[in-house]
């Protein structure tokens, strides 16, 4: 069992928020040090931001406070939010230190972390939650992920944080999903699509386990339908190229000039940069940043192609929803421990089933225990069309009650 | 061998918007170092850029003034390079999708004919911070002042249509006139709010090849732009004559030694679309609104001044080069002052006086009404031209009326015959030899005698009457 100090980089002992009412009153929320909370260490898990104290609250943090949430503290996280190495947000809930955890979901971190701890996790549609105050890495792909044992807590958080923010003009000019009325019974005639090519990459045993999850979906009222998506394998490639390029740009500001670690000596500015950045970044993120710099400086064509293919993947995915209401995926592969990944390739291996929703900007919900076997919980992941967050959470409620019913039996 | 120069200019112009391009910090780079900064322009973790509406409007106005087509959609890219004056490892610039394309400026060429110089595109970008290198005791230190970081710029990229230093200088002058007219930029090369980079290559006359170019920077006046280009043309010509290849690189103009010196290889980093800055999508209504704000531009205004006020082409051009002067002239003319007289007084007396004081009209108490009144008094003969000049200088310093200044300063011209005759008699008596000279046929002596009489009257004599009296008495 981990100790409190292992879980938190900052533990909030202030009593101020406790008495406050609101829809999240009494709920303890743990955030990560890449989310700005005024006065808290915000180093994004990297020496590059060593000692950086946030000057103001991220919009999400401010809205949580307004809704009466009690900010329990800031968990540990993988460097700059790439992968799950060292992440403790889910553990904070497992250890009873928090009811809700916020984790950036850039390739599926929130959903995969939840799968390891029997929690629900929700990744919102891209662009419906302000990124103001998020120390981001991959701005066109990353999203906020919410984890909790109880889906109602996730819904309450989503209600509190979703919606326009004048501090984030990059949010698309569209109506954010209306989450005010989630709760009716599952509508008749819901169809869940299963992508054939996705199953093609799984082991026989994984397919069998996932099938048991699909059967439970059927029992909950879904009609199942197999669909084909020939380019499924391209999601990973596109994510890797675009993600690494954006990461390389985003991390460009970590130069030791204004904050963070700075190398102790250098003969000139160029050496100061090299030494500072060399000392600041860990090997895993360095590998990823190198990949991005390669595409930026040496193979820009590949980046352009990836952007174009991304557009096609978004359109083709939207087409699938003409015939199905949601897409069902396993959340993770068995036997791959995302937290233990030591190379960019291993990180991508661990998130190959969750990252498509990050590429398309769709909402995705991880439901625990639907596909659990002796080797662990593969997780049932449902993805809905972009901006259909409310409908997806509603489906989640039905599955949650089916689940608790099953447990009672 | 004889070569033809092919010259293109890249001109950075700082917009005079109230704030920086992506945050609400004041756009005042000259303030106390690092005073005008915030999490956005320091690019602190968690900050997000917010595009300034005013900067976008001023940029658009500038593009329209240079006859460009505003693009329906434009967007910002990250121009990646690492330098301490760049707080985030990339500069936000519209590389792939610029705000405007396909403009032009007309100049009068060296042959006296109109020449149209094309503009390839105009894009918006943010300026970088300023590096200050100092000594702290005996240790050299480099300091960064982020006041300038994020201030709004437009970059105007010409086609390589210029063929001589003259063309380039005229292009810069015309561009500056047009931009100042819009009120969106101050365009001072001395203060660095207009910066010119010149790309120069040579080719044999009669060919249309585009050879390897050399970029020259650091010219802080239009004159230096011409001199640097002229120097570079000679230098490259000598290289080619010696069969030395021209290598793509950047050179700095040294205004002291008056030569260009190699600085570095020309660097071009990658440009990646930025996902955090909102795309700019221009609607028809918005564009119409900006177009309405575009003033009558100098070329058209000069034509109108010729037609409506009967100015000569040169007078019309003088009266329309600067928007403030042009508006002032027109207000004066509309108050019944003969337009050519107003133009002449503005050019020969008002403009030099403003230049001496390094001010613009609005920075002085002078109004068109008081200036018109001064010329009206002059016209009626109450004061003479000499006194009018004196009164004008006082109008630049106080807000008293011309009439009051004339009365208090005793500038009223002396038109009393007996008073003037007494002066003339005394001068004739004191200078008998000059009188003889004149009577002997030397007409120039009249001017000398007039000068003496004017001086004796304290500059207030009515010159017409004075001359009449002299002519009568010497006749």
PDB file of C-alpha atoms in Angstrom, chain B residues 78-316:
ATOM      1  CA  UNK B  78       4.492  28.016 -34.935  1.00  0.00           C
ATOM      2  CA  UNK B  79       7.789  29.066 -36.482  1.00  0.00           C
ATOM      3  CA  UNK B  80      10.160  26.895 -34.526  1.00  0.00           C
ATOM      4  CA  UNK B  81      13.587  28.072 -33.420  1.00  0.00           C
ATOM      5  CA  UNK B  82      15.344  28.372 -30.105  1.00  0.00           C
ATOM      6  CA  UNK B  83      16.657  31.695 -28.894  1.00  0.00           C
ATOM      7  CA  UNK B  84      16.410  33.451 -25.517  1.00  0.00           C
ATOM      8  CA  UNK B  85      14.384  36.313 -27.010  1.00  0.00           C
ATOM      9  CA  UNK B  86      11.643  33.859 -27.916  1.00  0.00           C
ATOM     10  CA  UNK B  87       9.727  32.820 -24.791  1.00  0.00           C
ATOM     11  CA  UNK B  88       8.217  29.622 -26.125  1.00  0.00           C
ATOM     12  CA  UNK B  89      10.570  28.085 -28.652  1.00  0.00           C
ATOM     13  CA  UNK B  90       8.457  29.242 -31.551  1.00  0.00           C
ATOM     14  CA  UNK B  91       7.138  32.496 -32.980  1.00  0.00           C
ATOM     15  CA  UNK B  92       3.467  32.714 -33.858  1.00  0.00           C
ATOM     16  CA  UNK B  93       3.307  33.772 -37.491  1.00  0.00           C
ATOM     17  CA  UNK B  94       0.906  33.218 -40.369  1.00  0.00           C
ATOM     18  CA  UNK B  95       3.182  31.117 -42.536  1.00  0.00           C
ATOM     19  CA  UNK B  96       0.849  28.781 -44.400  1.00  0.00           C
ATOM     20  CA  UNK B  97      -2.284  30.921 -44.437  1.00  0.00           C
ATOM     21  CA  UNK B  98      -1.481  34.648 -44.484  1.00  0.00           C
ATOM     22  CA  UNK B  99      -4.083  37.335 -43.829  1.00  0.00           C
ATOM     23  CA  UNK B 100      -3.827  38.872 -47.312  1.00  0.00           C
ATOM     24  CA  UNK B 101      -2.320  38.260 -50.745  1.00  0.00           C
ATOM     25  CA  UNK B 102      -1.716  39.962 -54.098  1.00  0.00           C
ATOM     26  CA  UNK B 103      -1.330  43.663 -53.414  1.00  0.00           C
ATOM     27  CA  UNK B 104       0.578  46.442 -55.146  1.00  0.00           C
ATOM     28  CA  UNK B 105       2.032  49.918 -54.761  1.00  0.00           C
ATOM     29  CA  UNK B 106       2.572  52.456 -57.542  1.00  0.00           C
ATOM     30  CA  UNK B 107       5.728  54.543 -57.640  1.00  0.00           C
ATOM     31  CA  UNK B 108       7.096  57.019 -60.165  1.00  0.00           C
ATOM     32  CA  UNK B 109      10.076  55.240 -61.691  1.00  0.00           C
ATOM     33  CA  UNK B 110      13.447  56.772 -62.517  1.00  0.00           C
ATOM     34  CA  UNK B 111      12.204  57.277 -66.090  1.00  0.00           C
ATOM     35  CA  UNK B 112       9.352  59.420 -64.759  1.00  0.00           C
ATOM     36  CA  UNK B 113       6.735  56.830 -65.632  1.00  0.00           C
ATOM     37  CA  UNK B 114       4.407  55.127 -63.195  1.00  0.00           C
ATOM     38  CA  UNK B 115       5.663  51.712 -62.102  1.00  0.00           C
ATOM     39  CA  UNK B 116       3.563  49.132 -60.303  1.00  0.00           C
ATOM     40  CA  UNK B 117       5.384  47.035 -57.682  1.00  0.00           C
ATOM     41  CA  UNK B 118       3.554  43.923 -56.589  1.00  0.00           C
ATOM     42  CA  UNK B 119       3.122  42.604 -53.049  1.00  0.00           C
ATOM     43  CA  UNK B 120       3.154  38.823 -52.710  1.00  0.00           C
ATOM     44  CA  UNK B 121       1.393  38.638 -49.353  1.00  0.00           C
ATOM     45  CA  UNK B 122       1.029  40.224 -45.927  1.00  0.00           C
ATOM     46  CA  UNK B 123       0.917  38.165 -42.747  1.00  0.00           C
ATOM     47  CA  UNK B 124       0.551  38.918 -39.063  1.00  0.00           C
ATOM     48  CA  UNK B 125       3.073  37.841 -36.477  1.00  0.00           C
ATOM     49  CA  UNK B 126       4.236  38.604 -32.967  1.00  0.00           C
ATOM     50  CA  UNK B 127       7.483  40.392 -32.189  1.00  0.00           C
ATOM     51  CA  UNK B 128      10.112  38.765 -29.986  1.00  0.00           C
ATOM     52  CA  UNK B 129      11.693  40.032 -26.758  1.00  0.00           C
ATOM     53  CA  UNK B 130      14.708  42.329 -26.667  1.00  0.00           C
ATOM     54  CA  UNK B 131      18.107  41.092 -25.547  1.00  0.00           C
ATOM     55  CA  UNK B 132      20.312  43.489 -23.612  1.00  0.00           C
ATOM     56  CA  UNK B 133      23.975  42.637 -23.191  1.00  0.00           C
ATOM     57  CA  UNK B 134      25.653  44.373 -20.261  1.00  0.00           C
ATOM     58  CA  UNK B 135      28.566  44.127 -17.895  1.00  0.00           C
ATOM     59  CA  UNK B 136      27.909  43.419 -14.244  1.00  0.00           C
ATOM     60  CA  UNK B 137      31.244  44.493 -12.875  1.00  0.00           C
ATOM     61  CA  UNK B 138      33.586  42.445 -15.023  1.00  0.00           C
ATOM     62  CA  UNK B 139      31.091  39.725 -15.860  1.00  0.00           C
ATOM     63  CA  UNK B 140      29.198  40.009 -19.100  1.00  0.00           C
ATOM     64  CA  UNK B 141      25.471  39.355 -18.586  1.00  0.00           C
ATOM     65  CA  UNK B 142      22.634  38.969 -21.043  1.00  0.00           C
ATOM     66  CA  UNK B 143      19.241  40.272 -19.948  1.00  0.00           C
ATOM     67  CA  UNK B 144      15.882  39.727 -21.593  1.00  0.00           C
ATOM     68  CA  UNK B 145      13.254  42.480 -21.752  1.00  0.00           C
ATOM     69  CA  UNK B 146       9.894  40.923 -22.598  1.00  0.00           C
ATOM     70  CA  UNK B 147       8.054  44.244 -23.103  1.00  0.00           C
ATOM     71  CA  UNK B 148       8.328  43.796 -26.862  1.00  0.00           C
ATOM     72  CA  UNK B 149       7.512  40.072 -26.799  1.00  0.00           C
ATOM     73  CA  UNK B 150       4.129  39.544 -28.398  1.00  0.00           C
ATOM     74  CA  UNK B 151       3.651  43.039 -29.802  1.00  0.00           C
ATOM     75  CA  UNK B 152       1.728  42.978 -33.080  1.00  0.00           C
ATOM     76  CA  UNK B 153       3.550  43.097 -36.414  1.00  0.00           C
ATOM     77  CA  UNK B 154       2.641  42.693 -40.020  1.00  0.00           C
ATOM     78  CA  UNK B 155       5.218  41.480 -42.504  1.00  0.00           C
ATOM     79  CA  UNK B 156       4.816  42.785 -46.035  1.00  0.00           C
ATOM     80  CA  UNK B 157       6.539  40.554 -48.563  1.00  0.00           C
ATOM     81  CA  UNK B 158       7.021  42.086 -52.005  1.00  0.00           C
ATOM     82  CA  UNK B 159       7.486  40.339 -55.319  1.00  0.00           C
ATOM     83  CA  UNK B 160      11.038  40.729 -56.663  1.00  0.00           C
ATOM     84  CA  UNK B 161       9.904  43.602 -58.886  1.00  0.00           C
ATOM     85  CA  UNK B 162      12.464  46.237 -57.908  1.00  0.00           C
ATOM     86  CA  UNK B 163      15.530  46.779 -60.082  1.00  0.00           C
ATOM     87  CA  UNK B 164      17.448  49.561 -58.356  1.00  0.00           C
ATOM     88  CA  UNK B 165      18.103  51.189 -54.990  1.00  0.00           C
ATOM     89  CA  UNK B 166      15.849  54.009 -56.233  1.00  0.00           C
ATOM     90  CA  UNK B 167      12.928  51.614 -56.782  1.00  0.00           C
ATOM     91  CA  UNK B 168      13.397  50.175 -53.298  1.00  0.00           C
ATOM     92  CA  UNK B 169      13.519  53.561 -51.611  1.00  0.00           C
ATOM     93  CA  UNK B 170      10.428  54.782 -53.467  1.00  0.00           C
ATOM     94  CA  UNK B 171       8.626  51.562 -52.569  1.00  0.00           C
ATOM     95  CA  UNK B 172       9.378  52.037 -48.875  1.00  0.00           C
ATOM     96  CA  UNK B 173       8.348  55.697 -48.997  1.00  0.00           C
ATOM     97  CA  UNK B 174       5.078  54.963 -50.765  1.00  0.00           C
ATOM     98  CA  UNK B 175       4.314  52.053 -48.461  1.00  0.00           C
ATOM     99  CA  UNK B 176       5.001  54.210 -45.425  1.00  0.00           C
ATOM    100  CA  UNK B 177       2.721  56.968 -46.716  1.00  0.00           C
ATOM    101  CA  UNK B 178      -0.093  54.496 -47.368  1.00  0.00           C
ATOM    102  CA  UNK B 179       0.215  52.804 -43.972  1.00  0.00           C
ATOM    103  CA  UNK B 180       0.410  56.041 -42.012  1.00  0.00           C
ATOM    104  CA  UNK B 181      -2.761  57.136 -43.765  1.00  0.00           C
ATOM    105  CA  UNK B 182      -4.673  54.229 -42.275  1.00  0.00           C
ATOM    106  CA  UNK B 183      -3.628  55.268 -38.775  1.00  0.00           C
ATOM    107  CA  UNK B 184      -2.697  51.691 -37.949  1.00  0.00           C
ATOM    108  CA  UNK B 185       1.055  52.137 -37.783  1.00  0.00           C
ATOM    109  CA  UNK B 186       3.611  54.854 -37.053  1.00  0.00           C
ATOM    110  CA  UNK B 187       6.210  53.472 -39.492  1.00  0.00           C
ATOM    111  CA  UNK B 188       9.353  55.033 -38.037  1.00  0.00           C
ATOM    112  CA  UNK B 189      12.548  53.396 -39.282  1.00  0.00           C
ATOM    113  CA  UNK B 190      14.550  55.324 -36.693  1.00  0.00           C
ATOM    114  CA  UNK B 191      12.430  53.951 -33.858  1.00  0.00           C
ATOM    115  CA  UNK B 192      12.272  50.486 -35.373  1.00  0.00           C
ATOM    116  CA  UNK B 193       8.533  50.430 -35.984  1.00  0.00           C
ATOM    117  CA  UNK B 194       9.289  49.853 -39.676  1.00  0.00           C
ATOM    118  CA  UNK B 195      12.124  47.449 -40.459  1.00  0.00           C
ATOM    119  CA  UNK B 196      13.313  46.613 -43.948  1.00  0.00           C
ATOM    120  CA  UNK B 197      15.095  43.422 -44.999  1.00  0.00           C
ATOM    121  CA  UNK B 198      16.253  43.427 -48.603  1.00  0.00           C
ATOM    122  CA  UNK B 199      16.768  40.344 -50.757  1.00  0.00           C
ATOM    123  CA  UNK B 200      19.110  41.020 -53.621  1.00  0.00           C
ATOM    124  CA  UNK B 201      20.329  38.899 -56.513  1.00  0.00           C
ATOM    125  CA  UNK B 202      21.900  39.695 -59.872  1.00  0.00           C
ATOM    126  CA  UNK B 203      21.372  38.338 -63.358  1.00  0.00           C
ATOM    127  CA  UNK B 204      22.694  39.208 -66.792  1.00  0.00           C
ATOM    128  CA  UNK B 205      20.599  41.889 -68.494  1.00  0.00           C
ATOM    129  CA  UNK B 206      17.972  40.444 -70.740  1.00  0.00           C
ATOM    130  CA  UNK B 207      17.478  37.205 -68.811  1.00  0.00           C
ATOM    131  CA  UNK B 208      14.648  36.429 -66.431  1.00  0.00           C
ATOM    132  CA  UNK B 209      16.349  33.957 -64.135  1.00  0.00           C
ATOM    133  CA  UNK B 210      16.102  34.262 -60.352  1.00  0.00           C
ATOM    134  CA  UNK B 211      19.521  33.606 -58.888  1.00  0.00           C
ATOM    135  CA  UNK B 212      20.632  32.891 -55.339  1.00  0.00           C
ATOM    136  CA  UNK B 213      19.791  35.890 -53.209  1.00  0.00           C
ATOM    137  CA  UNK B 214      21.495  37.529 -50.287  1.00  0.00           C
ATOM    138  CA  UNK B 215      19.493  39.062 -47.458  1.00  0.00           C
ATOM    139  CA  UNK B 216      20.584  42.400 -45.989  1.00  0.00           C
ATOM    140  CA  UNK B 217      19.303  43.678 -42.648  1.00  0.00           C
ATOM    141  CA  UNK B 218      19.862  46.514 -40.188  1.00  0.00           C
ATOM    142  CA  UNK B 219      19.106  49.598 -42.275  1.00  0.00           C
ATOM    143  CA  UNK B 220      17.615  52.281 -40.032  1.00  0.00           C
ATOM    144  CA  UNK B 221      16.673  54.864 -42.644  1.00  0.00           C
ATOM    145  CA  UNK B 222      15.368  54.888 -46.186  1.00  0.00           C
ATOM    146  CA  UNK B 223      18.653  56.375 -47.295  1.00  0.00           C
ATOM    147  CA  UNK B 224      20.487  53.415 -45.760  1.00  0.00           C
ATOM    148  CA  UNK B 225      18.172  51.012 -47.581  1.00  0.00           C
ATOM    149  CA  UNK B 226      19.290  52.573 -50.855  1.00  0.00           C
ATOM    150  CA  UNK B 227      22.957  52.652 -49.894  1.00  0.00           C
ATOM    151  CA  UNK B 228      23.002  49.075 -48.597  1.00  0.00           C
ATOM    152  CA  UNK B 229      21.372  47.770 -51.780  1.00  0.00           C
ATOM    153  CA  UNK B 230      23.731  49.805 -53.971  1.00  0.00           C
ATOM    154  CA  UNK B 231      26.703  48.427 -52.057  1.00  0.00           C
ATOM    155  CA  UNK B 232      25.404  44.878 -52.309  1.00  0.00           C
ATOM    156  CA  UNK B 233      24.848  45.169 -56.068  1.00  0.00           C
ATOM    157  CA  UNK B 234      28.456  46.226 -56.562  1.00  0.00           C
ATOM    158  CA  UNK B 235      29.758  43.549 -54.191  1.00  0.00           C
ATOM    159  CA  UNK B 236      27.836  40.743 -55.861  1.00  0.00           C
ATOM    160  CA  UNK B 237      28.807  42.009 -59.327  1.00  0.00           C
ATOM    161  CA  UNK B 238      32.468  41.805 -58.338  1.00  0.00           C
ATOM    162  CA  UNK B 239      31.950  38.288 -56.966  1.00  0.00           C
ATOM    163  CA  UNK B 240      30.354  37.172 -60.222  1.00  0.00           C
ATOM    164  CA  UNK B 241      33.111  38.777 -62.288  1.00  0.00           C
ATOM    165  CA  UNK B 242      35.603  36.756 -60.237  1.00  0.00           C
ATOM    166  CA  UNK B 243      33.486  33.602 -60.793  1.00  0.00           C
ATOM    167  CA  UNK B 244      32.809  33.347 -57.063  1.00  0.00           C
ATOM    168  CA  UNK B 245      29.476  31.665 -56.406  1.00  0.00           C
ATOM    169  CA  UNK B 246      26.819  33.641 -54.470  1.00  0.00           C
ATOM    170  CA  UNK B 247      25.802  31.757 -51.332  1.00  0.00           C
ATOM    171  CA  UNK B 248      22.409  32.181 -49.674  1.00  0.00           C
ATOM    172  CA  UNK B 249      23.115  34.075 -46.446  1.00  0.00           C
ATOM    173  CA  UNK B 250      22.235  37.103 -44.362  1.00  0.00           C
ATOM    174  CA  UNK B 251      24.384  40.251 -44.187  1.00  0.00           C
ATOM    175  CA  UNK B 252      24.241  43.211 -41.832  1.00  0.00           C
ATOM    176  CA  UNK B 253      24.526  46.797 -43.067  1.00  0.00           C
ATOM    177  CA  UNK B 254      27.132  48.714 -41.097  1.00  0.00           C
ATOM    178  CA  UNK B 255      25.965  52.353 -41.182  1.00  0.00           C
ATOM    179  CA  UNK B 256      29.363  53.632 -39.953  1.00  0.00           C
ATOM    180  CA  UNK B 257      31.594  51.820 -42.408  1.00  0.00           C
ATOM    181  CA  UNK B 258      28.836  51.852 -45.055  1.00  0.00           C
ATOM    182  CA  UNK B 259      29.400  48.222 -46.038  1.00  0.00           C
ATOM    183  CA  UNK B 260      27.457  44.969 -45.599  1.00  0.00           C
ATOM    184  CA  UNK B 261      29.065  42.262 -43.454  1.00  0.00           C
ATOM    185  CA  UNK B 262      28.177  38.546 -43.422  1.00  0.00           C
ATOM    186  CA  UNK B 263      26.116  37.578 -40.354  1.00  0.00           C
ATOM    187  CA  UNK B 264      24.924  33.993 -40.647  1.00  0.00           C
ATOM    188  CA  UNK B 265      23.523  31.417 -43.012  1.00  0.00           C
ATOM    189  CA  UNK B 266      19.894  32.108 -43.765  1.00  0.00           C
ATOM    190  CA  UNK B 267      17.883  29.989 -41.350  1.00  0.00           C
ATOM    191  CA  UNK B 268      14.411  28.742 -41.994  1.00  0.00           C
ATOM    192  CA  UNK B 269      12.883  26.526 -39.343  1.00  0.00           C
ATOM    193  CA  UNK B 270       9.762  24.428 -39.624  1.00  0.00           C
ATOM    194  CA  UNK B 271       6.323  26.014 -39.424  1.00  0.00           C
ATOM    195  CA  UNK B 272       3.652  23.913 -37.756  1.00  0.00           C
ATOM    196  CA  UNK B 273      -0.012  24.947 -37.503  1.00  0.00           C
ATOM    197  CA  UNK B 274      -0.834  26.128 -33.969  1.00  0.00           C
ATOM    198  CA  UNK B 275      -3.884  24.401 -32.474  1.00  0.00           C
ATOM    199  CA  UNK B 276      -4.368  26.956 -29.683  1.00  0.00           C
ATOM    200  CA  UNK B 277      -4.884  30.155 -31.680  1.00  0.00           C
ATOM    201  CA  UNK B 278      -8.346  30.439 -33.149  1.00  0.00           C
ATOM    202  CA  UNK B 279      -8.506  30.478 -36.956  1.00  0.00           C
ATOM    203  CA  UNK B 280      -9.475  33.793 -38.506  1.00  0.00           C
ATOM    204  CA  UNK B 281     -12.558  33.448 -40.672  1.00  0.00           C
ATOM    205  CA  UNK B 282     -13.503  36.729 -42.328  1.00  0.00           C
ATOM    206  CA  UNK B 283     -17.165  37.453 -42.908  1.00  0.00           C
ATOM    207  CA  UNK B 284     -18.414  39.832 -45.610  1.00  0.00           C
ATOM    208  CA  UNK B 285     -20.050  42.167 -43.097  1.00  0.00           C
ATOM    209  CA  UNK B 286     -16.921  42.469 -41.026  1.00  0.00           C
ATOM    210  CA  UNK B 287     -14.776  43.154 -44.067  1.00  0.00           C
ATOM    211  CA  UNK B 288     -17.241  45.753 -45.315  1.00  0.00           C
ATOM    212  CA  UNK B 289     -17.051  47.470 -41.964  1.00  0.00           C
ATOM    213  CA  UNK B 290     -13.233  47.591 -42.072  1.00  0.00           C
ATOM    214  CA  UNK B 291     -13.314  48.789 -45.681  1.00  0.00           C
ATOM    215  CA  UNK B 292     -15.561  51.667 -44.626  1.00  0.00           C
ATOM    216  CA  UNK B 293     -12.866  52.787 -42.215  1.00  0.00           C
ATOM    217  CA  UNK B 294     -10.307  53.054 -44.999  1.00  0.00           C
ATOM    218  CA  UNK B 295      -9.685  56.756 -45.637  1.00  0.00           C
ATOM    219  CA  UNK B 296      -9.326  58.340 -49.082  1.00  0.00           C
ATOM    220  CA  UNK B 297      -5.775  57.315 -49.992  1.00  0.00           C
ATOM    221  CA  UNK B 298      -3.100  59.864 -51.037  1.00  0.00           C
ATOM    222  CA  UNK B 299      -3.062  59.132 -54.783  1.00  0.00           C
ATOM    223  CA  UNK B 300      -6.757  59.674 -55.198  1.00  0.00           C
ATOM    224  CA  UNK B 301      -6.737  62.608 -52.828  1.00  0.00           C
ATOM    225  CA  UNK B 302      -4.021  64.402 -54.830  1.00  0.00           C
ATOM    226  CA  UNK B 303      -6.101  64.003 -58.003  1.00  0.00           C
ATOM    227  CA  UNK B 304      -9.103  65.477 -56.234  1.00  0.00           C
ATOM    228  CA  UNK B 305      -7.078  68.389 -54.800  1.00  0.00           C
ATOM    229  CA  UNK B 306      -5.933  69.283 -58.326  1.00  0.00           C
ATOM    230  CA  UNK B 307      -9.445  69.153 -59.643  1.00  0.00           C
ATOM    231  CA  UNK B 308     -11.371  70.757 -56.779  1.00  0.00           C
ATOM    232  CA  UNK B 309      -8.856  73.320 -55.581  1.00  0.00           C
ATOM    233  CA  UNK B 310      -6.854  74.025 -58.713  1.00  0.00           C
ATOM    234  CA  UNK B 311      -3.536  72.973 -57.162  1.00  0.00           C
ATOM    235  CA  UNK B 312      -0.622  72.119 -59.433  1.00  0.00           C
ATOM    236  CA  UNK B 313       0.337  68.398 -59.435  1.00  0.00           C
ATOM    237  CA  UNK B 314       3.290  69.167 -57.201  1.00  0.00           C
ATOM    238  CA  UNK B 315       1.221  71.180 -54.727  1.00  0.00           C
ATOM    239  CA  UNK B 316      -1.461  68.497 -54.718  1.00  0.00           C
TER     240      UNK B 316
END
